Amino acid sequence: MAEGGLVLYPTDTIWGIGCDATNEDAVRRVYELKRRTDHKAMLVLLDSPAKIDRYVSEIPDVAWDLVDLADKPLTVIYPGGRNLAPNLLGEDRSIGIRITKEAFSQKLCETFRRPVVSTSANISGQPSPLFFSDISDEVKQGVDYIVKYRREDKTRHNPSGIIRFEADGSIQIIRK
């Protein structure tokens, strides 16, 4: 990932395609592989809530509470993303961030020492892969490295909840 490579890896929800979230070329490669327009923002994983303020200009106090109290994966969309690849941010400069508590993806973020893109390992419009065996050959061939961990795992993981904070202070629950 340090050289702009793409990795296929298990997350706390499903299998994902990841890359260095600060590398614009790597992010572009993910969009190309997924055949997805770059105006549809992707989220990033971090290993610690302490790192959120490096990538978001303003964090509402209630967001800290939600992140700390979440008992299942939670993606929070913040206004004012910063220090990330510009093509990763939403048109309004928002960014979705999930603090992963899953051991492997947490260690990946910790070791890489940068935010890691996390987007479903599928071509846009196709079903998200719950298991490694669900991932298309096209996606497998389009990445630079495939993690060996959890390839045989058939444990069902739920998608993350999604909450969006707007610049005006309003909150929108997108998915519970």
Short mmCIF file of N, CA and C in Angstrom, two decimals:
data_model
loop_
_atom_site.label_atom_id
_atom_site.label_comp_id
_atom_site.label_asym_id
_atom_site.label_seq_id
_atom_site.Cartn_x
_atom_site.Cartn_y
_atom_site.Cartn_z
N MET A 1 0.81 -1.19 0.00
CA MET A 1 0.00 0.00 0.00
C MET A 1 0.86 1.26 0.00
N ALA A 2 2.03 1.18 0.58
CA ALA A 2 2.88 2.36 0.67
C ALA A 2 3.25 2.91 -0.71
N GLU A 3 3.26 2.06 -1.72
CA GLU A 3 3.65 2.47 -3.07
C GLU A 3 2.43 2.74 -3.95
N GLY A 4 1.26 2.89 -3.35
CA GLY A 4 0.05 3.13 -4.13
C GLY A 4 -0.67 1.86 -4.53
N GLY A 5 -0.29 0.74 -3.94
CA GLY A 5 -0.91 -0.53 -4.27
C GLY A 5 -2.28 -0.72 -3.65
N LEU A 6 -3.02 -1.67 -4.22
CA LEU A 6 -4.34 -2.01 -3.71
C LEU A 6 -4.27 -3.35 -3.02
N VAL A 7 -5.01 -3.47 -1.93
CA VAL A 7 -5.04 -4.71 -1.16
C VAL A 7 -6.49 -5.16 -0.99
N LEU A 8 -6.68 -6.46 -1.03
CA LEU A 8 -7.98 -7.07 -0.80
C LEU A 8 -7.91 -7.68 0.59
N TYR A 9 -8.80 -7.25 1.49
CA TYR A 9 -8.65 -7.66 2.89
C TYR A 9 -10.00 -7.77 3.60
N PRO A 10 -10.05 -8.59 4.67
CA PRO A 10 -11.28 -8.69 5.45
C PRO A 10 -11.36 -7.52 6.42
N THR A 11 -12.56 -7.00 6.59
CA THR A 11 -12.77 -5.90 7.53
C THR A 11 -13.70 -6.38 8.65
N ASP A 12 -14.15 -5.44 9.44
CA ASP A 12 -15.11 -5.75 10.50
C ASP A 12 -16.52 -5.95 9.97
N THR A 13 -16.73 -5.75 8.68
CA THR A 13 -18.05 -5.97 8.09
C THR A 13 -17.99 -6.99 6.95
N ILE A 14 -17.33 -6.65 5.86
CA ILE A 14 -17.23 -7.54 4.70
C ILE A 14 -15.80 -7.50 4.17
N TRP A 15 -15.55 -8.19 3.05
CA TRP A 15 -14.26 -8.07 2.39
C TRP A 15 -14.20 -6.72 1.67
N GLY A 16 -13.03 -6.10 1.72
CA GLY A 16 -12.91 -4.78 1.14
C GLY A 16 -11.67 -4.62 0.27
N ILE A 17 -11.73 -3.60 -0.55
CA ILE A 17 -10.56 -3.16 -1.31
C ILE A 17 -10.02 -1.96 -0.55
N GLY A 18 -8.71 -1.95 -0.34
CA GLY A 18 -8.11 -0.86 0.40
C GLY A 18 -6.88 -0.32 -0.27
N CYS A 19 -6.52 0.88 0.17
CA CYS A 19 -5.30 1.53 -0.29
C CYS A 19 -5.00 2.67 0.68
N ASP A 20 -3.90 3.32 0.45
CA ASP A 20 -3.51 4.49 1.22
C ASP A 20 -4.52 5.61 0.93
N ALA A 21 -5.24 6.02 1.95
CA ALA A 21 -6.28 7.04 1.78
C ALA A 21 -5.72 8.43 1.54
N THR A 22 -4.40 8.59 1.60
CA THR A 22 -3.79 9.89 1.33
C THR A 22 -3.20 9.95 -0.08
N ASN A 23 -3.25 8.84 -0.81
CA ASN A 23 -2.63 8.74 -2.13
C ASN A 23 -3.70 8.84 -3.22
N GLU A 24 -3.71 9.97 -3.91
CA GLU A 24 -4.73 10.23 -4.92
C GLU A 24 -4.71 9.20 -6.06
N ASP A 25 -3.53 8.78 -6.49
CA ASP A 25 -3.44 7.79 -7.58
C ASP A 25 -3.98 6.44 -7.13
N ALA A 26 -3.69 6.03 -5.90
CA ALA A 26 -4.20 4.76 -5.39
C ALA A 26 -5.71 4.80 -5.29
N VAL A 27 -6.27 5.90 -4.80
CA VAL A 27 -7.72 6.05 -4.70
C VAL A 27 -8.34 5.99 -6.09
N ARG A 28 -7.73 6.64 -7.08
CA ARG A 28 -8.23 6.60 -8.46
C ARG A 28 -8.26 5.15 -8.96
N ARG A 29 -7.23 4.37 -8.64
CA ARG A 29 -7.18 2.97 -9.06
C ARG A 29 -8.35 2.17 -8.48
N VAL A 30 -8.73 2.47 -7.25
CA VAL A 30 -9.87 1.77 -6.64
C VAL A 30 -11.14 2.10 -7.41
N TYR A 31 -11.36 3.39 -7.70
CA TYR A 31 -12.54 3.78 -8.47
C TYR A 31 -12.55 3.08 -9.82
N GLU A 32 -11.41 3.02 -10.48
CA GLU A 32 -11.33 2.36 -11.79
C GLU A 32 -11.65 0.88 -11.68
N LEU A 33 -11.08 0.21 -10.68
CA LEU A 33 -11.33 -1.22 -10.51
C LEU A 33 -12.81 -1.49 -10.26
N LYS A 34 -13.43 -0.67 -9.45
CA LYS A 34 -14.84 -0.85 -9.13
C LYS A 34 -15.77 -0.33 -10.23
N ARG A 35 -15.19 0.39 -11.22
CA ARG A 35 -15.98 1.04 -12.27
C ARG A 35 -17.03 1.96 -11.64
N ARG A 36 -16.54 2.75 -10.73
CA ARG A 36 -17.39 3.63 -9.94
C ARG A 36 -16.97 5.07 -10.16
N THR A 37 -17.93 5.97 -10.29
CA THR A 37 -17.59 7.38 -10.47
C THR A 37 -16.99 7.93 -9.19
N ASP A 38 -16.07 8.87 -9.34
CA ASP A 38 -15.37 9.36 -8.16
C ASP A 38 -16.16 10.39 -7.37
N HIS A 39 -17.38 10.69 -7.78
CA HIS A 39 -18.19 11.58 -6.94
C HIS A 39 -18.90 10.80 -5.84
N LYS A 40 -18.83 9.45 -5.88
CA LYS A 40 -19.36 8.63 -4.79
C LYS A 40 -18.21 8.34 -3.83
N ALA A 41 -18.17 9.07 -2.75
CA ALA A 41 -17.06 8.97 -1.80
C ALA A 41 -16.97 7.57 -1.19
N MET A 42 -15.77 7.20 -0.81
CA MET A 42 -15.53 5.95 -0.10
C MET A 42 -15.12 6.30 1.32
N LEU A 43 -15.25 5.34 2.22
CA LEU A 43 -14.88 5.60 3.60
C LEU A 43 -13.46 5.15 3.89
N VAL A 44 -12.98 5.56 5.05
CA VAL A 44 -11.65 5.14 5.50
C VAL A 44 -11.77 4.48 6.85
N LEU A 45 -10.85 3.57 7.10
CA LEU A 45 -10.73 2.93 8.40
C LEU A 45 -9.58 3.55 9.16
N LEU A 46 -9.78 3.71 10.44
CA LEU A 46 -8.72 4.11 11.36
C LEU A 46 -8.72 3.11 12.50
N ASP A 47 -7.57 2.99 13.16
CA ASP A 47 -7.46 2.04 14.27
C ASP A 47 -7.74 2.67 15.62
N SER A 48 -7.88 3.98 15.68
CA SER A 48 -8.06 4.65 16.96
C SER A 48 -8.86 5.94 16.80
N PRO A 49 -9.78 6.20 17.71
CA PRO A 49 -10.52 7.47 17.65
C PRO A 49 -9.59 8.68 17.80
N ALA A 50 -8.46 8.50 18.44
CA ALA A 50 -7.51 9.60 18.65
C ALA A 50 -6.99 10.17 17.34
N LYS A 51 -7.14 9.43 16.24
CA LYS A 51 -6.62 9.87 14.95
C LYS A 51 -7.64 10.63 14.11
N ILE A 52 -8.89 10.65 14.54
CA ILE A 52 -9.95 11.27 13.73
C ILE A 52 -9.64 12.73 13.43
N ASP A 53 -9.19 13.47 14.43
CA ASP A 53 -9.01 14.91 14.22
C ASP A 53 -7.88 15.26 13.25
N ARG A 54 -7.07 14.28 12.87
CA ARG A 54 -6.06 14.52 11.83
C ARG A 54 -6.71 14.65 10.46
N TYR A 55 -7.92 14.07 10.31
CA TYR A 55 -8.54 13.97 9.00
C TYR A 55 -9.89 14.70 8.89
N VAL A 56 -10.30 15.32 9.98
CA VAL A 56 -11.57 16.04 10.01
C VAL A 56 -11.33 17.38 10.69
N SER A 57 -11.83 18.46 10.07
CA SER A 57 -11.56 19.79 10.62
C SER A 57 -12.38 20.12 11.86
N GLU A 58 -13.62 19.65 11.92
CA GLU A 58 -14.46 19.91 13.09
C GLU A 58 -15.22 18.64 13.45
N ILE A 59 -15.12 18.25 14.72
CA ILE A 59 -15.79 17.04 15.18
C ILE A 59 -16.81 17.42 16.25
N PRO A 60 -18.09 17.21 15.99
CA PRO A 60 -19.09 17.51 17.01
C PRO A 60 -18.86 16.65 18.26
N ASP A 61 -19.10 17.20 19.42
CA ASP A 61 -18.88 16.47 20.68
C ASP A 61 -19.64 15.16 20.72
N VAL A 62 -20.86 15.17 20.22
CA VAL A 62 -21.67 13.95 20.25
C VAL A 62 -21.05 12.84 19.39
N ALA A 63 -20.27 13.20 18.38
CA ALA A 63 -19.62 12.18 17.54
C ALA A 63 -18.64 11.36 18.36
N TRP A 64 -17.90 12.02 19.27
CA TRP A 64 -16.96 11.29 20.13
C TRP A 64 -17.71 10.25 20.96
N ASP A 65 -18.86 10.65 21.51
CA ASP A 65 -19.66 9.73 22.32
C ASP A 65 -20.14 8.55 21.49
N LEU A 66 -20.63 8.82 20.29
CA LEU A 66 -21.12 7.75 19.42
C LEU A 66 -20.01 6.76 19.08
N VAL A 67 -18.84 7.27 18.75
CA VAL A 67 -17.71 6.40 18.40
C VAL A 67 -17.30 5.56 19.61
N ASP A 68 -17.24 6.17 20.77
CA ASP A 68 -16.84 5.45 21.99
C ASP A 68 -17.86 4.41 22.41
N LEU A 69 -19.14 4.70 22.24
CA LEU A 69 -20.19 3.82 22.74
C LEU A 69 -20.67 2.78 21.73
N ALA A 70 -20.25 2.90 20.49
CA ALA A 70 -20.73 1.97 19.45
C ALA A 70 -20.37 0.53 19.81
N ASP A 71 -21.38 -0.34 19.77
CA ASP A 71 -21.13 -1.76 20.06
C ASP A 71 -21.12 -2.60 18.78
N LYS A 72 -21.30 -1.95 17.64
CA LYS A 72 -21.16 -2.61 16.36
C LYS A 72 -20.47 -1.62 15.43
N PRO A 73 -19.97 -2.07 14.29
CA PRO A 73 -19.29 -1.13 13.37
C PRO A 73 -20.16 0.08 13.06
N LEU A 74 -19.55 1.26 13.14
CA LEU A 74 -20.26 2.50 12.90
C LEU A 74 -19.42 3.40 12.01
N THR A 75 -19.98 3.80 10.88
CA THR A 75 -19.34 4.76 10.00
C THR A 75 -19.97 6.12 10.28
N VAL A 76 -19.10 7.09 10.56
CA VAL A 76 -19.57 8.45 10.79
C VAL A 76 -19.08 9.31 9.63
N ILE A 77 -20.01 10.02 9.01
CA ILE A 77 -19.66 10.92 7.92
C ILE A 77 -19.53 12.32 8.52
N TYR A 78 -18.33 12.86 8.40
CA TYR A 78 -18.02 14.16 8.96
C TYR A 78 -17.89 15.20 7.84
N PRO A 79 -18.28 16.44 8.11
CA PRO A 79 -17.99 17.51 7.15
C PRO A 79 -16.52 17.90 7.29
N GLY A 80 -15.97 18.49 6.27
CA GLY A 80 -14.62 19.06 6.39
C GLY A 80 -13.49 18.06 6.47
N GLY A 81 -13.47 17.08 5.57
CA GLY A 81 -12.35 16.16 5.52
C GLY A 81 -11.07 16.89 5.14
N ARG A 82 -9.95 16.43 5.65
CA ARG A 82 -8.66 17.05 5.34
C ARG A 82 -7.55 16.01 5.41
N ASN A 83 -6.41 16.35 4.83
CA ASN A 83 -5.22 15.48 4.84
C ASN A 83 -5.47 14.11 4.23
N LEU A 84 -6.41 14.06 3.29
CA LEU A 84 -6.74 12.84 2.57
C LEU A 84 -6.69 13.14 1.08
N ALA A 85 -6.64 12.09 0.28
CA ALA A 85 -6.68 12.28 -1.18
C ALA A 85 -7.94 13.05 -1.54
N PRO A 86 -7.82 14.12 -2.33
CA PRO A 86 -9.00 14.93 -2.68
C PRO A 86 -10.11 14.14 -3.35
N ASN A 87 -9.75 13.12 -4.15
CA ASN A 87 -10.76 12.33 -4.85
C ASN A 87 -11.45 11.32 -3.94
N LEU A 88 -11.06 11.28 -2.69
CA LEU A 88 -11.70 10.41 -1.71
C LEU A 88 -12.86 11.12 -1.02
N LEU A 89 -12.81 12.42 -0.98
CA LEU A 89 -13.82 13.21 -0.29
C LEU A 89 -15.08 13.35 -1.13
N GLY A 90 -16.21 13.53 -0.45
CA GLY A 90 -17.46 13.79 -1.13
C GLY A 90 -17.41 15.16 -1.79
N GLU A 91 -18.36 15.43 -2.66
CA GLU A 91 -18.40 16.72 -3.35
C GLU A 91 -18.46 17.88 -2.37
N ASP A 92 -19.03 17.63 -1.18
CA ASP A 92 -19.12 18.67 -0.14
C ASP A 92 -17.94 18.61 0.84
N ARG A 93 -16.90 17.85 0.47
CA ARG A 93 -15.67 17.66 1.26
C ARG A 93 -15.90 16.80 2.51
N SER A 94 -16.99 16.06 2.53
CA SER A 94 -17.26 15.17 3.67
C SER A 94 -16.43 13.89 3.53
N ILE A 95 -16.27 13.20 4.65
CA ILE A 95 -15.54 11.93 4.65
C ILE A 95 -16.17 10.97 5.67
N GLY A 96 -16.35 9.73 5.25
CA GLY A 96 -16.84 8.69 6.15
C GLY A 96 -15.66 8.00 6.81
N ILE A 97 -15.72 7.90 8.12
CA ILE A 97 -14.64 7.26 8.89
C ILE A 97 -15.25 6.21 9.82
N ARG A 98 -14.64 5.04 9.82
CA ARG A 98 -15.03 3.99 10.77
C ARG A 98 -13.80 3.59 11.58
N ILE A 99 -13.96 3.55 12.87
CA ILE A 99 -12.90 3.04 13.75
C ILE A 99 -13.11 1.54 13.82
N THR A 100 -12.18 0.80 13.25
CA THR A 100 -12.33 -0.64 13.22
C THR A 100 -11.90 -1.25 14.55
N LYS A 101 -12.67 -2.22 15.00
CA LYS A 101 -12.33 -2.95 16.22
C LYS A 101 -11.99 -4.40 15.90
N GLU A 102 -12.06 -4.74 14.62
CA GLU A 102 -11.71 -6.09 14.17
C GLU A 102 -10.19 -6.21 14.17
N ALA A 103 -9.66 -7.28 14.70
CA ALA A 103 -8.22 -7.42 14.95
C ALA A 103 -7.35 -7.21 13.71
N PHE A 104 -7.69 -7.86 12.59
CA PHE A 104 -6.82 -7.75 11.42
C PHE A 104 -6.81 -6.36 10.82
N SER A 105 -8.00 -5.80 10.55
CA SER A 105 -8.04 -4.48 9.92
C SER A 105 -7.50 -3.41 10.86
N GLN A 106 -7.65 -3.60 12.16
CA GLN A 106 -7.07 -2.67 13.12
C GLN A 106 -5.54 -2.71 13.06
N LYS A 107 -4.99 -3.91 12.98
CA LYS A 107 -3.53 -4.06 12.89
C LYS A 107 -3.01 -3.51 11.56
N LEU A 108 -3.77 -3.69 10.49
CA LEU A 108 -3.39 -3.15 9.18
C LEU A 108 -3.27 -1.63 9.27
N CYS A 109 -4.27 -0.98 9.84
CA CYS A 109 -4.23 0.48 9.98
C CYS A 109 -3.09 0.92 10.90
N GLU A 110 -2.93 0.21 11.99
CA GLU A 110 -1.88 0.56 12.96
C GLU A 110 -0.49 0.42 12.33
N THR A 111 -0.26 -0.65 11.62
CA THR A 111 1.04 -0.91 11.00
C THR A 111 1.31 0.07 9.87
N PHE A 112 0.30 0.36 9.06
CA PHE A 112 0.46 1.26 7.92
C PHE A 112 0.64 2.71 8.36
N ARG A 113 0.06 3.05 9.50
CA ARG A 113 0.18 4.39 10.11
C ARG A 113 -0.45 5.50 9.27
N ARG A 114 -1.43 5.12 8.48
CA ARG A 114 -2.22 6.07 7.69
C ARG A 114 -3.64 5.52 7.61
N PRO A 115 -4.60 6.36 7.27
CA PRO A 115 -5.95 5.84 7.07
C PRO A 115 -5.97 4.92 5.84
N VAL A 116 -6.80 3.91 5.91
CA VAL A 116 -6.91 2.92 4.84
C VAL A 116 -8.30 3.00 4.23
N VAL A 117 -8.36 3.14 2.91
CA VAL A 117 -9.65 3.11 2.22
C VAL A 117 -10.31 1.77 2.48
N SER A 118 -11.60 1.80 2.68
CA SER A 118 -12.36 0.57 2.84
C SER A 118 -13.63 0.69 2.01
N THR A 119 -13.67 -0.07 0.95
CA THR A 119 -14.85 -0.12 0.10
C THR A 119 -15.11 -1.57 -0.28
N SER A 120 -16.34 -1.91 -0.46
CA SER A 120 -16.68 -3.31 -0.75
C SER A 120 -15.91 -3.84 -1.96
N ALA A 121 -15.52 -5.09 -1.87
CA ALA A 121 -14.69 -5.73 -2.89
C ALA A 121 -15.56 -6.27 -4.03
N ASN A 122 -16.20 -5.34 -4.73
CA ASN A 122 -17.07 -5.72 -5.84
C ASN A 122 -17.02 -4.63 -6.90
N ILE A 123 -17.48 -4.99 -8.09
CA ILE A 123 -17.68 -4.02 -9.14
C ILE A 123 -18.96 -3.25 -8.78
N SER A 124 -18.97 -1.96 -8.96
CA SER A 124 -20.11 -1.13 -8.59
C SER A 124 -21.39 -1.70 -9.20
N GLY A 125 -22.42 -1.81 -8.36
CA GLY A 125 -23.70 -2.34 -8.82
C GLY A 125 -23.88 -3.82 -8.56
N GLN A 126 -22.78 -4.54 -8.30
CA GLN A 126 -22.87 -5.96 -7.98
C GLN A 126 -23.00 -6.13 -6.47
N PRO A 127 -23.46 -7.29 -6.01
CA PRO A 127 -23.62 -7.51 -4.56
C PRO A 127 -22.27 -7.41 -3.83
N SER A 128 -22.32 -6.89 -2.62
CA SER A 128 -21.11 -6.83 -1.79
C SER A 128 -20.76 -8.23 -1.33
N PRO A 129 -19.48 -8.58 -1.37
CA PRO A 129 -19.08 -9.94 -0.99
C PRO A 129 -19.04 -10.14 0.52
N LEU A 130 -19.87 -11.05 1.01
CA LEU A 130 -19.84 -11.35 2.44
C LEU A 130 -18.63 -12.21 2.79
N PHE A 131 -18.23 -13.05 1.82
CA PHE A 131 -17.14 -13.99 2.06
C PHE A 131 -16.12 -13.88 0.92
N PHE A 132 -14.92 -14.35 1.19
CA PHE A 132 -13.86 -14.31 0.18
C PHE A 132 -14.30 -15.01 -1.10
N SER A 133 -15.01 -16.13 -0.96
CA SER A 133 -15.44 -16.90 -2.14
C SER A 133 -16.43 -16.13 -3.01
N ASP A 134 -17.02 -15.07 -2.49
CA ASP A 134 -17.98 -14.27 -3.25
C ASP A 134 -17.31 -13.21 -4.13
N ILE A 135 -16.02 -13.01 -3.98
CA ILE A 135 -15.32 -11.94 -4.70
C ILE A 135 -15.02 -12.40 -6.13
N SER A 136 -15.31 -11.55 -7.09
CA SER A 136 -15.11 -11.90 -8.50
C SER A 136 -13.62 -12.00 -8.84
N ASP A 137 -13.32 -12.79 -9.85
CA ASP A 137 -11.94 -12.91 -10.33
C ASP A 137 -11.43 -11.56 -10.82
N GLU A 138 -12.31 -10.75 -11.41
CA GLU A 138 -11.90 -9.45 -11.90
C GLU A 138 -11.34 -8.57 -10.76
N VAL A 139 -12.01 -8.60 -9.63
CA VAL A 139 -11.54 -7.82 -8.49
C VAL A 139 -10.24 -8.43 -7.95
N LYS A 140 -10.20 -9.74 -7.82
CA LYS A 140 -8.99 -10.40 -7.31
C LYS A 140 -7.78 -10.09 -8.19
N GLN A 141 -7.99 -10.08 -9.49
CA GLN A 141 -6.88 -9.81 -10.42
C GLN A 141 -6.53 -8.32 -10.48
N GLY A 142 -7.42 -7.46 -10.02
CA GLY A 142 -7.19 -6.03 -10.10
C GLY A 142 -6.45 -5.43 -8.92
N VAL A 143 -6.19 -6.23 -7.89
CA VAL A 143 -5.47 -5.73 -6.73
C VAL A 143 -4.02 -6.22 -6.77
N ASP A 144 -3.19 -5.59 -5.96
CA ASP A 144 -1.77 -5.96 -5.92
C ASP A 144 -1.46 -7.04 -4.89
N TYR A 145 -2.32 -7.14 -3.88
CA TYR A 145 -2.07 -8.14 -2.84
C TYR A 145 -3.40 -8.59 -2.25
N ILE A 146 -3.52 -9.89 -2.00
CA ILE A 146 -4.70 -10.46 -1.36
C ILE A 146 -4.27 -11.04 -0.02
N VAL A 147 -4.88 -10.56 1.04
CA VAL A 147 -4.57 -11.03 2.38
C VAL A 147 -4.99 -12.49 2.51
N LYS A 148 -4.19 -13.29 3.15
CA LYS A 148 -4.48 -14.71 3.31
C LYS A 148 -5.43 -14.99 4.48
N TYR A 149 -5.50 -14.07 5.41
CA TYR A 149 -6.28 -14.21 6.63
C TYR A 149 -7.79 -14.26 6.34
N ARG A 150 -8.49 -15.17 7.00
CA ARG A 150 -9.95 -15.31 6.97
C ARG A 150 -10.55 -15.70 5.62
N ARG A 151 -9.78 -16.25 4.72
CA ARG A 151 -10.33 -16.63 3.42
C ARG A 151 -11.41 -17.71 3.52
N GLU A 152 -11.29 -18.59 4.50
CA GLU A 152 -12.26 -19.68 4.66
C GLU A 152 -13.36 -19.34 5.65
N ASP A 153 -13.30 -18.20 6.27
CA ASP A 153 -14.26 -17.79 7.29
C ASP A 153 -15.64 -17.57 6.66
N LYS A 154 -16.65 -18.18 7.25
CA LYS A 154 -18.03 -18.04 6.77
C LYS A 154 -18.91 -17.35 7.82
N THR A 155 -18.29 -16.63 8.74
CA THR A 155 -19.04 -15.88 9.74
C THR A 155 -19.72 -14.70 9.07
N ARG A 156 -20.99 -14.54 9.31
CA ARG A 156 -21.73 -13.41 8.75
C ARG A 156 -21.50 -12.18 9.62
N HIS A 157 -21.11 -11.10 8.98
CA HIS A 157 -20.90 -9.83 9.66
C HIS A 157 -21.95 -8.84 9.15
N ASN A 158 -22.42 -8.00 10.03
CA ASN A 158 -23.43 -7.01 9.64
C ASN A 158 -22.77 -5.78 9.06
N PRO A 159 -23.48 -5.08 8.16
CA PRO A 159 -22.93 -3.82 7.64
C PRO A 159 -22.88 -2.80 8.77
N SER A 160 -22.06 -1.80 8.59
CA SER A 160 -21.95 -0.78 9.64
C SER A 160 -23.18 0.12 9.64
N GLY A 161 -23.45 0.68 10.81
CA GLY A 161 -24.42 1.75 10.89
C GLY A 161 -23.77 2.97 10.25
N ILE A 162 -24.57 3.89 9.74
CA ILE A 162 -24.01 5.10 9.13
C ILE A 162 -24.76 6.31 9.67
N ILE A 163 -24.00 7.24 10.21
CA ILE A 163 -24.54 8.50 10.72
C ILE A 163 -23.79 9.63 10.05
N ARG A 164 -24.54 10.65 9.62
CA ARG A 164 -23.93 11.78 8.94
C ARG A 164 -24.13 13.05 9.76
N PHE A 165 -23.03 13.74 10.00
CA PHE A 165 -23.07 15.06 10.64
C PHE A 165 -22.91 16.11 9.56
N GLU A 166 -23.82 17.08 9.56
CA GLU A 166 -23.75 18.17 8.60
C GLU A 166 -23.01 19.36 9.21
N ALA A 167 -22.50 20.24 8.38
CA ALA A 167 -21.78 21.41 8.84
C ALA A 167 -22.66 22.31 9.70
N ASP A 168 -23.98 22.28 9.47
CA ASP A 168 -24.89 23.11 10.27
C ASP A 168 -25.25 22.51 11.62
N GLY A 169 -24.68 21.34 11.93
CA GLY A 169 -24.92 20.68 13.21
C GLY A 169 -26.02 19.64 13.18
N SER A 170 -26.73 19.52 12.07
CA SER A 170 -27.80 18.51 12.01
C SER A 170 -27.19 17.12 11.84
N ILE A 171 -27.97 16.14 12.22
CA ILE A 171 -27.55 14.73 12.19
C ILE A 171 -28.56 13.95 11.37
N GLN A 172 -28.04 13.06 10.52
CA GLN A 172 -28.90 12.20 9.71
C GLN A 172 -28.47 10.75 9.94
N ILE A 173 -29.42 9.90 10.30
CA ILE A 173 -29.14 8.47 10.41
C ILE A 173 -29.42 7.86 9.05
N ILE A 174 -28.38 7.34 8.42
CA ILE A 174 -28.52 6.77 7.08
C ILE A 174 -28.82 5.28 7.15
N ARG A 175 -28.15 4.58 8.07
CA ARG A 175 -28.40 3.13 8.25
C ARG A 175 -28.18 2.80 9.71
N LYS A 176 -29.14 2.11 10.29
CA LYS A 176 -29.02 1.70 11.71
C LYS A 176 -28.21 0.45 11.84
#
